[in-house]
PDB file of C-alpha atoms in Angstrom:
ATOM      1  CA  UNK A   1      -1.166 -10.554  -0.679  1.00  0.00           C
ATOM      2  CA  UNK A   2      -1.602  -7.892  -3.506  1.00  0.00           C
ATOM      3  CA  UNK A   3      -3.222 -10.717  -5.738  1.00  0.00           C
ATOM      4  CA  UNK A   4      -6.295 -10.708  -3.767  1.00  0.00           C
ATOM      5  CA  UNK A   5      -7.329  -7.133  -4.189  1.00  0.00           C
ATOM      6  CA  UNK A   6      -6.321  -6.787  -7.844  1.00  0.00           C
ATOM      7  CA  UNK A   7      -9.186  -5.464  -9.649  1.00  0.00           C
ATOM      8  CA  UNK A   8      -8.055  -6.654 -13.280  1.00  0.00           C
ATOM      9  CA  UNK A   9      -5.095  -8.341 -15.082  1.00  0.00           C
ATOM     10  CA  UNK A  10      -3.795  -5.452 -16.491  1.00  0.00           C
ATOM     11  CA  UNK A  11      -3.610  -3.913 -12.989  1.00  0.00           C
ATOM     12  CA  UNK A  12      -1.868  -7.108 -11.720  1.00  0.00           C
ATOM     13  CA  UNK A  13       0.466  -7.044 -14.616  1.00  0.00           C
ATOM     14  CA  UNK A  14       1.542  -3.376 -13.998  1.00  0.00           C
ATOM     15  CA  UNK A  15       1.736  -3.715 -10.082  1.00  0.00           C
ATOM     16  CA  UNK A  16       4.319  -6.607 -10.482  1.00  0.00           C
ATOM     17  CA  UNK A  17       6.506  -4.474 -13.147  1.00  0.00           C
ATOM     18  CA  UNK A  18       9.134  -2.692 -11.729  1.00  0.00           C
ATOM     19  CA  UNK A  19       9.378  -0.178 -14.873  1.00  0.00           C
ATOM     20  CA  UNK A  20       5.813   1.051 -14.447  1.00  0.00           C
ATOM     21  CA  UNK A  21       5.095   3.976 -12.031  1.00  0.00           C
ATOM     22  CA  UNK A  22       1.775   2.514 -10.427  1.00  0.00           C
ATOM     23  CA  UNK A  23       2.609   1.146  -6.987  1.00  0.00           C
ATOM     24  CA  UNK A  24       0.961  -0.640  -4.206  1.00  0.00           C
ATOM     25  CA  UNK A  25       2.000   0.221  -0.766  1.00  0.00           C
ATOM     26  CA  UNK A  26       0.858  -2.959   1.542  1.00  0.00           C
ATOM     27  CA  UNK A  27       1.209  -1.629   4.853  1.00  0.00           C
ATOM     28  CA  UNK A  28      -1.236   1.240   4.303  1.00  0.00           C
ATOM     29  CA  UNK A  29      -3.301  -0.972   1.291  1.00  0.00           C
ATOM     30  CA  UNK A  30      -2.839   2.142  -1.115  1.00  0.00           C
ATOM     31  CA  UNK A  31      -2.491   2.153  -4.743  1.00  0.00           C
ATOM     32  CA  UNK A  32      -0.563   5.279  -6.176  1.00  0.00           C
ATOM     33  CA  UNK A  33       1.035   7.037  -9.121  1.00  0.00           C
ATOM     34  CA  UNK A  34       4.820   7.408  -8.297  1.00  0.00           C
ATOM     35  CA  UNK A  35       6.172  10.962  -8.867  1.00  0.00           C
ATOM     36  CA  UNK A  36       9.087  10.077 -11.077  1.00  0.00           C
ATOM     37  CA  UNK A  37      11.621  12.709  -9.619  1.00  0.00           C
ATOM     38  CA  UNK A  38      14.106  10.411  -7.833  1.00  0.00           C
ATOM     39  CA  UNK A  39      11.711  10.508  -4.581  1.00  0.00           C
ATOM     40  CA  UNK A  40       9.356   8.232  -2.912  1.00  0.00           C
ATOM     41  CA  UNK A  41       6.530  10.567  -3.428  1.00  0.00           C
ATOM     42  CA  UNK A  42       3.088   9.105  -4.810  1.00  0.00           C
ATOM     43  CA  UNK A  43      -0.307  10.455  -5.739  1.00  0.00           C
ATOM     44  CA  UNK A  44      -2.776   7.999  -4.061  1.00  0.00           C
ATOM     45  CA  UNK A  45      -5.432   6.358  -6.493  1.00  0.00           C
ATOM     46  CA  UNK A  46      -8.776   5.973  -5.555  1.00  0.00           C
ATOM     47  CA  UNK A  47      -9.995   3.996  -8.593  1.00  0.00           C
ATOM     48  CA  UNK A  48      -8.267   1.391 -11.207  1.00  0.00           C
ATOM     49  CA  UNK A  49      -7.126   3.556 -14.287  1.00  0.00           C
ATOM     50  CA  UNK A  50      -8.054   0.422 -16.444  1.00  0.00           C
ATOM     51  CA  UNK A  51     -11.010  -1.226 -15.351  1.00  0.00           C
ATOM     52  CA  UNK A  52     -12.467   1.770 -13.152  1.00  0.00           C
ATOM     53  CA  UNK A  53     -13.022  -0.323 -10.077  1.00  0.00           C
ATOM     54  CA  UNK A  54     -12.719   1.327  -6.708  1.00  0.00           C
ATOM     55  CA  UNK A  55      -9.662   0.590  -4.528  1.00  0.00           C
ATOM     56  CA  UNK A  56     -10.131  -0.718  -0.731  1.00  0.00           C
ATOM     57  CA  UNK A  57      -9.968   2.090   1.718  1.00  0.00           C
ATOM     58  CA  UNK A  58      -6.649   3.266   2.573  1.00  0.00           C
ATOM     59  CA  UNK A  59      -5.527   2.241   6.079  1.00  0.00           C
ATOM     60  CA  UNK A  60      -2.970   4.859   6.512  1.00  0.00           C
ATOM     61  CA  UNK A  61      -4.352   6.606   9.373  1.00  0.00           C
ATOM     62  CA  UNK A  62      -5.207   2.905  11.114  1.00  0.00           C
ATOM     63  CA  UNK A  63      -1.508   2.374  10.509  1.00  0.00           C
ATOM     64  CA  UNK A  64      -0.554   5.484  12.472  1.00  0.00           C
ATOM     65  CA  UNK A  65      -3.218   5.025  15.266  1.00  0.00           C
ATOM     66  CA  UNK A  66      -2.233   1.200  15.910  1.00  0.00           C
ATOM     67  CA  UNK A  67       1.340   2.180  16.411  1.00  0.00           C
ATOM     68  CA  UNK A  68       0.452   4.997  18.563  1.00  0.00           C
ATOM     69  CA  UNK A  69      -1.911   2.524  20.613  1.00  0.00           C
ATOM     70  CA  UNK A  70       1.201   0.122  21.008  1.00  0.00           C
ATOM     71  CA  UNK A  71       3.635   3.293  21.892  1.00  0.00           C
ATOM     72  CA  UNK A  72       5.610   2.477  18.892  1.00  0.00           C
ATOM     73  CA  UNK A  73       7.355   5.699  17.307  1.00  0.00           C
ATOM     74  CA  UNK A  74       6.141   5.469  13.634  1.00  0.00           C
ATOM     75  CA  UNK A  75       9.419   7.190  12.639  1.00  0.00           C
ATOM     76  CA  UNK A  76      11.749   4.824  14.476  1.00  0.00           C
ATOM     77  CA  UNK A  77      13.958   2.307  12.738  1.00  0.00           C
ATOM     78  CA  UNK A  78      12.825  -0.637  14.936  1.00  0.00           C
ATOM     79  CA  UNK A  79       9.369  -1.002  13.963  1.00  0.00           C
ATOM     80  CA  UNK A  80       8.041  -4.380  14.213  1.00  0.00           C
ATOM     81  CA  UNK A  81       8.397  -6.343  10.908  1.00  0.00           C
ATOM     82  CA  UNK A  82       4.738  -7.205  10.731  1.00  0.00           C
ATOM     83  CA  UNK A  83       4.000  -3.359  10.292  1.00  0.00           C
ATOM     84  CA  UNK A  84       5.939  -3.371   6.961  1.00  0.00           C
ATOM     85  CA  UNK A  85       3.293  -5.174   4.822  1.00  0.00           C
ATOM     86  CA  UNK A  86      -0.317  -6.414   4.979  1.00  0.00           C
ATOM     87  CA  UNK A  87       0.210  -8.634   8.230  1.00  0.00           C
ATOM     88  CA  UNK A  88      -0.897  -5.936  10.647  1.00  0.00           C
ATOM     89  CA  UNK A  89      -4.450  -5.743   9.467  1.00  0.00           C
ATOM     90  CA  UNK A  90      -4.593  -9.337   8.194  1.00  0.00           C
ATOM     91  CA  UNK A  91      -4.974 -12.663   9.097  1.00  0.00           C
ATOM     92  CA  UNK A  92      -1.735 -13.522   7.613  1.00  0.00           C
ATOM     93  CA  UNK A  93       0.109 -12.991  10.832  1.00  0.00           C
TER      94      UNK A  93
END
């Protein structure tokens, strides 16, 4: 999935490397800069740091809205698997 929205070869390489602080969160369709403090916090990126292309709009709010519409607690452990990645907003279901 991420290959479809990668803006340049350098970003693709960085996202695929576990040693780089740039991350892609598929369920929200967000790119971010990981805060290297041992936690999972990120600073959302709106543009590619290498080529300058604007990233797709985040779907974070839509993710929470969709779960609420289906009466699913977003903080529960039993969220359907399709909500763990891009499947809930794409045609790859």
